[in-house]
Coordinates of C-alpha atoms in Angstrom, one line a residue:
M1 CA -64.5 -53.0 38.7
S2 CA -62.8 -55.0 36.0
L3 CA -64.9 -56.3 33.2
G4 CA -64.2 -59.9 33.9
C5 CA -65.3 -59.7 37.5
A6 CA -68.2 -57.4 36.5
D7 CA -69.6 -60.2 34.2
G8 CA -69.9 -62.5 37.3
V9 CA -71.6 -59.8 39.3
L10 CA -74.0 -59.0 36.5
E11 CA -74.8 -62.7 36.2
R12 CA -75.4 -63.0 39.9
L13 CA -77.7 -60.0 40.0
G14 CA -79.7 -61.0 36.9
D15 CA -82.9 -59.0 36.5
E16 CA -82.3 -57.4 39.9
T17 CA -79.5 -55.2 38.6
G18 CA -80.0 -51.5 38.2
A19 CA -78.5 -49.5 35.5
V20 CA -74.8 -50.2 34.7
I21 CA -72.3 -47.9 33.0
E22 CA -69.4 -49.5 31.0
D23 CA -66.2 -47.6 30.4
P24 CA -64.1 -49.7 28.0
R25 CA -61.2 -47.2 28.1
E26 CA -60.8 -47.8 31.9
A27 CA -62.0 -51.5 31.5
C28 CA -64.5 -51.1 34.2
R29 CA -68.3 -51.0 35.0
Y30 CA -70.2 -48.8 37.4
W31 CA -73.3 -49.8 39.3
L32 CA -75.3 -46.9 40.7
V33 CA -76.6 -47.2 44.3
A34 CA -78.3 -44.8 46.6
P35 CA -75.9 -42.2 48.1
G36 CA -74.2 -43.5 51.3
S37 CA -75.5 -47.0 50.9
A38 CA -72.0 -48.4 50.1
E39 CA -70.5 -46.7 53.2
G40 CA -68.1 -49.0 55.0
W41 CA -67.7 -51.5 52.1
A42 CA -64.1 -52.9 52.1
L43 CA -63.8 -54.8 48.9
P44 CA -60.8 -55.5 46.6
H45 CA -62.7 -53.4 44.0
P46 CA -62.8 -49.6 44.2
V47 CA -66.0 -48.2 45.8
L48 CA -66.5 -44.6 44.7
R49 CA -67.6 -42.1 47.3
R50 CA -69.8 -39.1 47.1
G51 CA -68.2 -36.5 44.8
A52 CA -66.3 -39.0 42.6
F53 CA -66.4 -38.5 38.9
V54 CA -68.3 -41.1 36.9
P55 CA -68.7 -40.7 33.1
V56 CA -72.4 -40.9 32.2
P57 CA -73.3 -41.8 28.6
P58 CA -76.2 -40.3 26.7
A59 CA -79.5 -42.1 27.4
G60 CA -79.7 -44.2 24.3
C61 CA -76.0 -45.1 24.0
T62 CA -75.7 -48.9 24.6
E63 CA -72.6 -49.6 22.5
G64 CA -69.0 -48.4 22.5
P65 CA -66.4 -47.6 21.5
G66 CA -66.6 -45.1 24.4
V67 CA -68.6 -45.0 27.6
C68 CA -72.0 -46.7 27.2
W69 CA -74.9 -48.2 29.2
R70 CA -74.2 -52.0 29.7
V71 CA -77.6 -52.1 31.3
P72 CA -79.6 -48.9 30.4
P73 CA -81.8 -47.2 32.9
G74 CA -85.5 -47.4 32.4
P75 CA -88.8 -47.8 34.2
G76 CA -88.1 -49.8 37.3
R77 CA -84.4 -50.0 36.5
G78 CA -82.3 -47.2 38.0
L79 CA -80.3 -47.8 41.2
T80 CA -79.2 -51.3 42.2
D81 CA -80.1 -52.5 45.7
A82 CA -76.9 -52.0 47.7
L83 CA -77.2 -55.1 49.8
R84 CA -77.7 -57.3 46.8
L85 CA -74.8 -55.7 45.0
H86 CA -72.6 -56.1 48.0
T87 CA -73.5 -59.8 48.3
A88 CA -72.8 -60.3 44.5
L89 CA -69.5 -58.5 44.8
L90 CA -68.4 -60.7 47.8
E91 CA -69.5 -63.9 46.0
S92 CA -67.6 -62.9 42.9
T93 CA -64.4 -62.2 44.9
G94 CA -64.6 -65.3 47.1
D95 CA -65.8 -63.3 50.2
R96 CA -62.5 -61.3 50.5
E97 CA -63.5 -58.3 52.5
D98 CA -60.7 -56.4 54.4
P99 CA -61.8 -56.2 58.1
V100 CA -59.4 -53.4 58.9
R101 CA -60.7 -51.3 56.0
A102 CA -64.3 -52.2 56.9
A103 CA -63.7 -50.8 60.4
W104 CA -61.6 -47.8 59.3
I105 CA -64.1 -46.3 56.8
P106 CA -67.0 -45.9 59.2
F107 CA -64.6 -44.3 61.7
I108 CA -63.0 -41.8 59.3
V109 CA -66.4 -40.9 57.7
H110 CA -67.8 -40.2 61.2
A111 CA -64.8 -38.2 62.3
S112 CA -65.0 -36.1 59.1
N113 CA -68.7 -35.3 59.6
C114 CA -69.1 -35.0 63.3
P115 CA -68.5 -31.4 64.6
Q116 CA -67.3 -32.8 68.0
C117 CA -64.9 -35.2 66.4
R118 CA -63.2 -32.9 63.8
D119 CA -60.4 -31.9 66.2
R120 CA -60.4 -35.0 68.3
P121 CA -61.8 -38.1 66.5
T122 CA -62.9 -39.8 69.7
A123 CA -64.7 -36.8 71.3
C124 CA -68.2 -38.4 71.1
T125 CA -69.4 -41.9 72.0
T126 CA -69.9 -42.9 68.4
G127 CA -66.4 -41.8 67.4
L128 CA -64.9 -43.6 70.4
A129 CA -66.8 -46.8 69.6
R130 CA -65.8 -46.7 65.9
W131 CA -62.2 -46.1 66.9
A132 CA -62.3 -49.1 69.3
R133 CA -63.7 -51.3 66.4
Y134 CA -60.9 -50.1 64.1
R135 CA -58.2 -50.8 66.7
E136 CA -59.7 -54.3 67.4
A137 CA -59.6 -55.1 63.6
L138 CA -56.1 -53.8 63.3
S139 CA -55.0 -55.8 66.3
G140 CA -56.5 -59.0 64.8
A141 CA -54.8 -58.4 61.5
R142 CA -51.4 -58.0 63.2
G143 CA -51.8 -61.1 65.5
G144 CA -53.0 -59.1 68.5
K145 CA -50.4 -56.4 68.4
V146 CA -50.9 -52.8 67.2
A147 CA -47.6 -51.0 66.6
G148 CA -47.4 -47.7 68.5
C149 CA -50.6 -48.4 70.5
P150 CA -50.6 -49.1 74.2

């Protein structure tokens, strides 16, 4: 997330923020949350998924010029509560969450991980339900019409 927006998020979280990494070269900050807890977020900011590369500074590095801890980890300060972070992100962006992306991500994550749905993404009831939610969101975004869908 950009440094300007990140300042607002950091301010909103206050003492409830976990550790935060700052990368001045990329002009962004990274909040650390529990794996999978940001699943389905559809924000105008990138949300990194499992397996993404995040530069991690040495423990005591709190100043640039390179990657450093904006908020260093410590006792009681590690991961940020995902729900609080999501709320702060939405507040800082004026509640602009993309409903189509919010429906697509749970569908595609399920289809990728469900043995039944790998070949046919609607082979199980969960896959079918998530597909229906995605189509409904897509239809709403296009004024009730989904191109190429009956």
